[in-house]
Coordinates of C-alpha atoms in Angstrom, one line a residue:
M1 CA 90.9 154.7 -117.7
P2 CA 92.6 156.6 -114.8
A3 CA 95.7 158.1 -116.3
F4 CA 99.1 156.8 -115.1
T5 CA 102.7 157.8 -115.5
V6 CA 105.5 155.3 -116.1
C7 CA 108.4 156.1 -113.8
M8 CA 111.9 154.7 -114.3
I9 CA 115.2 155.2 -112.6
V10 CA 118.3 154.6 -114.8
R11 CA 122.0 154.6 -114.8
N12 CA 124.3 153.5 -117.6
E13 CA 121.5 151.7 -119.4
E14 CA 122.3 152.6 -123.0
K15 CA 122.0 148.9 -124.0
N16 CA 118.5 148.6 -122.6
V17 CA 116.8 152.0 -122.4
R18 CA 115.7 152.3 -126.1
K19 CA 114.3 148.8 -126.2
C20 CA 112.5 149.3 -122.9
L21 CA 110.9 152.6 -123.8
R22 CA 109.9 151.4 -127.2
S23 CA 108.2 148.4 -125.7
L24 CA 106.0 150.8 -123.6
S25 CA 104.4 152.6 -126.6
P26 CA 101.2 150.5 -126.4
L27 CA 100.5 152.1 -123.0
Q28 CA 100.3 155.6 -124.5
S29 CA 101.2 157.0 -121.1
E30 CA 103.4 159.8 -119.8
I31 CA 107.0 158.7 -119.1
V32 CA 109.3 160.0 -116.4
V33 CA 113.0 159.0 -116.5
V34 CA 115.3 159.8 -113.6
D35 CA 119.0 159.4 -114.2
T36 CA 121.2 158.7 -111.2
G37 CA 124.6 159.5 -112.8
S38 CA 125.0 157.8 -116.2
G39 CA 128.3 158.2 -118.0
D40 CA 127.1 156.8 -121.3
R41 CA 124.3 157.7 -123.7
T42 CA 121.4 156.7 -121.5
V43 CA 120.1 160.3 -121.0
S44 CA 120.2 161.2 -124.7
Y45 CA 118.5 158.0 -125.7
A46 CA 115.7 158.5 -123.1
K47 CA 115.1 162.0 -124.5
E48 CA 114.1 160.4 -127.8
F49 CA 111.0 159.1 -126.1
T50 CA 110.1 161.7 -123.4
D51 CA 110.9 165.3 -122.4
K52 CA 110.5 164.4 -118.8
V53 CA 114.1 163.3 -118.0
F54 CA 115.6 164.4 -114.7
S55 CA 118.8 164.0 -112.8
F56 CA 119.0 162.8 -109.2
S57 CA 122.2 162.6 -107.1
W58 CA 122.6 159.0 -106.0
I59 CA 122.5 158.6 -102.2
N60 CA 122.5 154.8 -102.0
D61 CA 118.7 154.7 -101.6
F62 CA 116.6 153.2 -104.4
S63 CA 113.3 154.3 -102.7
A64 CA 114.5 157.9 -102.6
A65 CA 115.1 157.8 -106.4
R66 CA 111.8 156.1 -107.1
N67 CA 109.8 158.6 -105.0
F68 CA 111.6 161.5 -106.7
A69 CA 110.6 160.1 -110.1
A70 CA 107.0 159.8 -108.9
S71 CA 107.1 163.4 -107.7
K72 CA 107.7 164.5 -111.3
A73 CA 104.6 162.7 -112.6
S74 CA 101.5 164.6 -113.8
N75 CA 99.3 161.8 -112.7
P76 CA 98.5 160.2 -109.3
W77 CA 98.8 156.7 -110.6
I78 CA 102.4 155.4 -111.0
L79 CA 103.7 152.4 -112.9
A80 CA 107.3 151.7 -111.9
V81 CA 109.3 150.0 -114.6
D82 CA 113.0 148.9 -114.6
C83 CA 115.2 149.5 -117.6
D84 CA 115.8 145.8 -118.1
E85 CA 112.1 145.0 -118.3
F86 CA 110.3 145.0 -121.6
L87 CA 106.5 145.0 -122.1
V88 CA 105.4 142.0 -124.0
E89 CA 101.7 141.9 -123.4
A90 CA 99.1 144.5 -122.4
H91 CA 95.3 144.5 -122.2
L92 CA 94.2 148.1 -121.7
P93 CA 90.4 147.7 -121.3
R94 CA 91.0 145.1 -118.5
L95 CA 93.6 147.4 -116.9
Q96 CA 91.1 150.2 -116.9
T97 CA 88.5 148.0 -115.1
A98 CA 91.1 146.8 -112.6
M99 CA 92.3 150.3 -111.7
E100 CA 88.7 151.6 -111.2
E101 CA 87.7 148.6 -109.1
R102 CA 90.8 148.4 -107.0
A103 CA 91.7 152.1 -106.7
D104 CA 93.1 151.8 -103.1
Q105 CA 95.3 148.7 -103.8
I106 CA 98.6 147.9 -105.5
G107 CA 98.7 146.4 -109.0
M108 CA 101.0 143.5 -109.7
I109 CA 102.6 143.1 -113.1
T110 CA 103.5 139.6 -114.3
R111 CA 107.3 139.3 -114.8
I112 CA 109.0 136.5 -116.8
S113 CA 112.7 136.0 -116.1
P114 CA 115.3 133.6 -117.4
Y115 CA 116.1 130.9 -114.9
T116 CA 118.8 128.2 -114.6
D117 CA 118.2 125.3 -112.2
F118 CA 120.8 123.6 -110.0
L119 CA 121.6 121.1 -112.7
G120 CA 122.3 123.9 -115.2
N121 CA 119.1 123.5 -117.2
S122 CA 117.6 126.8 -118.5
G123 CA 114.0 127.8 -118.2
V124 CA 111.9 130.8 -117.2
M125 CA 110.3 131.9 -114.0
H126 CA 107.0 133.7 -113.6
E127 CA 106.4 136.1 -110.7
F128 CA 104.1 138.9 -109.6
V129 CA 105.7 142.2 -108.7
G130 CA 103.8 145.2 -107.2
R131 CA 104.4 148.2 -109.4
L132 CA 101.1 150.1 -110.1
Y133 CA 100.0 152.4 -107.3
D134 CA 98.3 155.7 -106.4
Q135 CA 101.0 157.9 -105.0
R136 CA 98.5 159.7 -102.8
L137 CA 98.2 156.4 -100.9
Y138 CA 101.5 154.7 -101.4
H139 CA 105.2 155.3 -101.9
Y140 CA 108.4 153.3 -101.9
E141 CA 110.3 152.3 -98.7
G142 CA 113.6 150.5 -98.3
K143 CA 117.0 151.6 -99.5
I144 CA 117.5 148.4 -101.5
H145 CA 114.9 145.8 -102.7
E146 CA 112.4 148.5 -102.1
N147 CA 108.7 147.8 -101.8
V148 CA 105.6 149.9 -102.5
T149 CA 104.2 150.7 -99.0
S150 CA 101.2 152.5 -97.6
I151 CA 101.9 156.1 -96.6
H152 CA 99.1 155.9 -94.1
K153 CA 100.0 153.4 -91.3
E154 CA 96.4 152.3 -90.6
F155 CA 97.4 148.7 -90.6
S156 CA 99.3 146.9 -87.9
L157 CA 100.6 143.3 -87.6
S158 CA 97.7 142.6 -85.3
S159 CA 95.1 143.9 -87.7
P160 CA 92.8 141.3 -89.4
L161 CA 94.5 140.1 -92.6
P162 CA 92.9 140.3 -96.0
P163 CA 92.1 137.1 -97.9
A164 CA 95.2 135.3 -99.1
S165 CA 94.4 136.0 -102.7
E166 CA 94.4 139.7 -102.1
S167 CA 97.3 140.1 -99.7
S168 CA 100.7 141.5 -100.8
P169 CA 103.3 138.9 -101.8
N170 CA 105.7 140.3 -99.2
D171 CA 103.5 142.2 -96.8
P172 CA 100.3 140.8 -95.2
K173 CA 99.2 144.3 -94.2
Q174 CA 98.6 145.4 -97.8
K175 CA 96.3 144.3 -100.6
Y176 CA 97.5 143.6 -104.2
F177 CA 95.7 142.8 -107.4
E178 CA 96.9 141.4 -110.7
I179 CA 97.0 143.7 -113.7
P180 CA 97.1 142.5 -117.4
L181 CA 100.6 143.7 -118.1
T182 CA 103.4 141.2 -118.7
F183 CA 107.1 142.1 -118.9
Y184 CA 110.1 140.1 -119.9
H185 CA 112.9 140.7 -117.4
G186 CA 116.2 140.5 -119.1
G187 CA 118.1 141.1 -115.9
Y188 CA 121.9 141.0 -115.8
Q189 CA 122.7 138.2 -118.2
E190 CA 126.5 138.5 -118.2
K191 CA 128.0 136.6 -115.2
G192 CA 130.4 139.5 -114.3
L193 CA 127.6 142.0 -114.2
R194 CA 125.4 139.8 -112.1
E195 CA 128.2 139.3 -109.6
K196 CA 129.0 143.0 -109.5
K197 CA 125.4 143.8 -108.8
A198 CA 125.3 141.1 -106.1
E199 CA 128.4 142.5 -104.4
R200 CA 126.9 146.0 -104.5
D201 CA 123.6 144.8 -103.1
L202 CA 125.3 142.8 -100.3
S203 CA 127.1 146.0 -99.1
M204 CA 123.8 147.8 -98.9
L205 CA 122.0 144.9 -97.3
Q206 CA 124.6 144.7 -94.6
D207 CA 124.2 148.4 -93.9
T208 CA 120.4 147.8 -93.7
L209 CA 120.9 144.9 -91.3
A210 CA 123.3 147.0 -89.1
Q211 CA 120.8 149.9 -89.0
N212 CA 117.5 148.0 -88.6
G213 CA 118.5 144.7 -86.9
P214 CA 117.5 141.1 -87.8
D215 CA 115.0 140.9 -90.6
A216 CA 113.8 137.9 -92.6
Y217 CA 113.4 139.8 -95.9
T218 CA 117.0 141.2 -95.6
Y219 CA 118.4 137.8 -94.8
F220 CA 116.5 136.4 -97.8
Q221 CA 118.0 139.0 -100.2
M222 CA 121.5 138.3 -98.8
G223 CA 121.0 134.6 -99.4
K224 CA 120.0 135.3 -103.0
C225 CA 123.2 137.5 -103.5
Y226 CA 125.4 134.6 -102.3
V227 CA 123.6 132.2 -104.7
V228 CA 124.6 134.6 -107.5
L229 CA 128.2 134.6 -106.2
N230 CA 128.1 130.8 -106.2
N231 CA 128.6 130.6 -102.4
H232 CA 125.8 128.2 -101.6
A233 CA 127.1 127.6 -98.0
L234 CA 126.8 131.2 -97.1
A235 CA 123.5 131.4 -99.0
A236 CA 122.1 128.5 -97.0
H237 CA 123.3 130.2 -93.8
Y238 CA 121.4 133.4 -94.5
F239 CA 118.3 131.5 -95.6
E240 CA 118.5 129.6 -92.3
L241 CA 118.7 132.9 -90.4
G242 CA 115.7 134.2 -92.3
L243 CA 113.6 131.1 -91.7
A244 CA 114.4 131.2 -88.0
T245 CA 112.9 134.7 -87.7
K246 CA 109.9 135.0 -85.4
D247 CA 106.4 135.2 -86.7
L248 CA 107.3 134.3 -90.2
R249 CA 104.2 133.9 -92.4
P250 CA 104.3 131.0 -94.9
S251 CA 101.7 132.8 -97.1
L252 CA 104.2 135.5 -98.1
A253 CA 105.8 135.1 -101.5
F254 CA 109.3 135.8 -100.3
V255 CA 109.0 133.2 -97.5
Q256 CA 107.9 130.6 -100.1
E257 CA 110.8 131.5 -102.3
M258 CA 113.3 131.4 -99.4
V259 CA 112.2 127.9 -98.3
E260 CA 112.6 126.7 -101.9
S261 CA 115.9 128.5 -102.4
Y262 CA 117.2 127.0 -99.1
G263 CA 116.3 123.5 -100.4
Y264 CA 118.1 124.0 -103.6
C265 CA 121.2 125.2 -101.8
L266 CA 121.2 122.1 -99.7
L267 CA 121.0 120.0 -102.9
E268 CA 123.9 122.0 -104.4
L269 CA 125.9 121.3 -101.2
K270 CA 124.9 117.6 -101.5
Q271 CA 123.4 117.8 -98.0
Y272 CA 120.6 115.5 -99.0
Q273 CA 119.7 114.2 -95.6
K274 CA 119.6 117.7 -94.1
A275 CA 117.2 118.7 -97.0
L276 CA 114.7 116.1 -95.7
Q277 CA 114.1 118.5 -92.8
L278 CA 111.8 120.4 -95.2
Q279 CA 109.3 117.6 -94.5
N280 CA 108.6 119.4 -91.3
V281 CA 107.1 122.4 -93.1
Y282 CA 105.4 120.4 -95.8
D283 CA 101.9 121.3 -94.9
D284 CA 102.7 125.0 -94.9
F285 CA 104.3 125.1 -98.3
A286 CA 103.0 122.2 -100.4
K287 CA 100.4 124.4 -102.0
R288 CA 102.1 125.0 -105.3
A289 CA 104.1 123.0 -107.8
D290 CA 107.5 124.5 -107.1
F291 CA 107.7 123.1 -103.5
C292 CA 106.3 119.7 -104.4
F293 CA 108.8 119.5 -107.3
L294 CA 111.6 120.4 -104.9
M295 CA 110.5 117.7 -102.4
G296 CA 110.5 115.3 -105.4
L297 CA 114.2 116.2 -106.0
I298 CA 115.1 115.8 -102.3
Y299 CA 113.5 112.4 -102.1
M300 CA 115.1 111.4 -105.4
N301 CA 118.5 112.3 -104.1
N302 CA 117.9 110.3 -101.0
A303 CA 116.9 107.2 -103.1
M304 CA 113.3 107.5 -101.8
F305 CA 112.0 106.9 -105.2
Q306 CA 108.3 106.1 -104.5
R307 CA 108.0 109.3 -102.4
A308 CA 109.7 111.2 -105.2
L309 CA 107.3 109.9 -107.8
F310 CA 104.4 110.9 -105.6
E311 CA 105.7 114.5 -105.3
F312 CA 106.4 114.9 -109.0
E313 CA 103.0 113.5 -109.9
K314 CA 101.4 115.8 -107.4
A315 CA 103.3 118.8 -108.9
T316 CA 101.8 118.0 -112.4
K317 CA 98.3 118.4 -111.0
M318 CA 99.0 121.9 -109.6
K319 CA 98.2 125.1 -111.5
D320 CA 100.1 127.5 -109.2
Y321 CA 103.8 127.7 -110.0
S322 CA 106.7 130.1 -110.5
I323 CA 109.4 128.1 -112.3
E324 CA 108.2 126.9 -115.7
G325 CA 108.3 123.1 -116.0
T326 CA 107.9 122.3 -112.4
N327 CA 104.3 121.1 -113.1
T328 CA 105.0 119.7 -116.6
Y329 CA 108.1 118.7 -118.4
S330 CA 110.7 118.9 -115.6
A331 CA 108.5 116.8 -113.4
W332 CA 107.9 114.2 -116.1
Y333 CA 111.6 114.1 -117.0
N334 CA 112.5 113.3 -113.4
M335 CA 109.9 110.6 -113.2
G336 CA 111.4 109.2 -116.4
V337 CA 114.8 109.2 -114.7
I338 CA 113.5 107.3 -111.7
Y339 CA 111.7 104.7 -113.8
E340 CA 114.9 104.3 -115.8
V341 CA 116.9 103.7 -112.6
L342 CA 114.2 101.2 -111.6
R343 CA 114.7 99.4 -115.0
E344 CA 111.1 100.1 -116.1
R345 CA 112.2 101.0 -119.6
E346 CA 108.8 101.5 -121.3
T347 CA 107.4 103.6 -118.5
A348 CA 110.6 105.7 -118.5
L349 CA 110.3 106.2 -122.3
S350 CA 106.6 107.3 -122.0
Y351 CA 107.5 110.0 -119.5
Y352 CA 110.5 111.2 -121.6
R353 CA 108.2 111.5 -124.6
K354 CA 105.7 113.6 -122.6
C355 CA 108.5 116.2 -122.2
G356 CA 108.3 117.3 -125.8
S357 CA 111.3 119.3 -126.9
Y358 CA 112.9 119.5 -123.4
S359 CA 116.6 118.9 -124.2
P360 CA 117.5 116.5 -121.3
A361 CA 114.6 114.3 -122.1
R362 CA 115.4 114.2 -125.8
K363 CA 119.0 113.2 -124.9
R364 CA 117.7 110.3 -122.8
L365 CA 115.3 109.2 -125.6
D366 CA 118.2 109.2 -128.1
A367 CA 120.4 107.2 -125.7
M368 CA 117.7 104.6 -125.1
Q369 CA 116.5 104.1 -128.6

């Protein structure tokens, strides 16, 4: 297998760094840790796992720090890992094959993150994130929410696009491939920490907007920050700006997420009729369970129950999803709620039972029996 180096940038991560580095042991790879100014025990903990620990003066540029870390690697291949990500599954023989066959492309890890829906129900979200790359071909760009980008600008927006299955989640000019590495993303679980990070990110995103002008991806990230800050009106505003950007490609992962996030913001704001406008882009986005599930919720909140049932049923037949449950128990639960409203008790019970241990469904079963 082509050798690769794990590269991490850290700051005040003493709570996570040991757990993260310990989880990486199955990879048997070189590890480079770059500290950007910790005031806790992060550096000393990192040195327990690697002698390649370096300091980097923080200049409000995540890509600069990531590229500095890559420059300290002994190998051309780089696997970028965040300190709040923990390896839970790895298949090295398949990884070797993938790296040999896709040597000029970017490898995507699978990342599983905790998720709370707009009703407060907890679940998990699955996403692909580009992290494995050959630094002779790629580097990081973007001061914040940085992306792996080709060093050689051989592509242009007018170039023929690769097949959808191979295109980058956020950039149609590049090719990605899935790699058999799965990480659990702990993220910032404490509300105060999440909000502090969102405020920091907003400041950097506003600077990016001022320097580079209107950009759909920047608007998308600003909207996500306002969701964390529980300001759904401003979040919806920035999602609208992002969706109004010229030449937006529905095939890009961030565009799909932006449309769905916008819909959930409108539901949070109880702007149910306005949310029906997403019918206008249905054909572009109804290709995975998440969007069909969202449309089911929108129809449901507009008392359009038959349409809602159709969308939830359609979602259960789809394999492609990000948020766990949108094609199984969450869809069945909402179908149960609709049948209960329609006073079709036995049908409602049958759908609640299909949900297994899903707590909202168990509560309805207990109440009805």
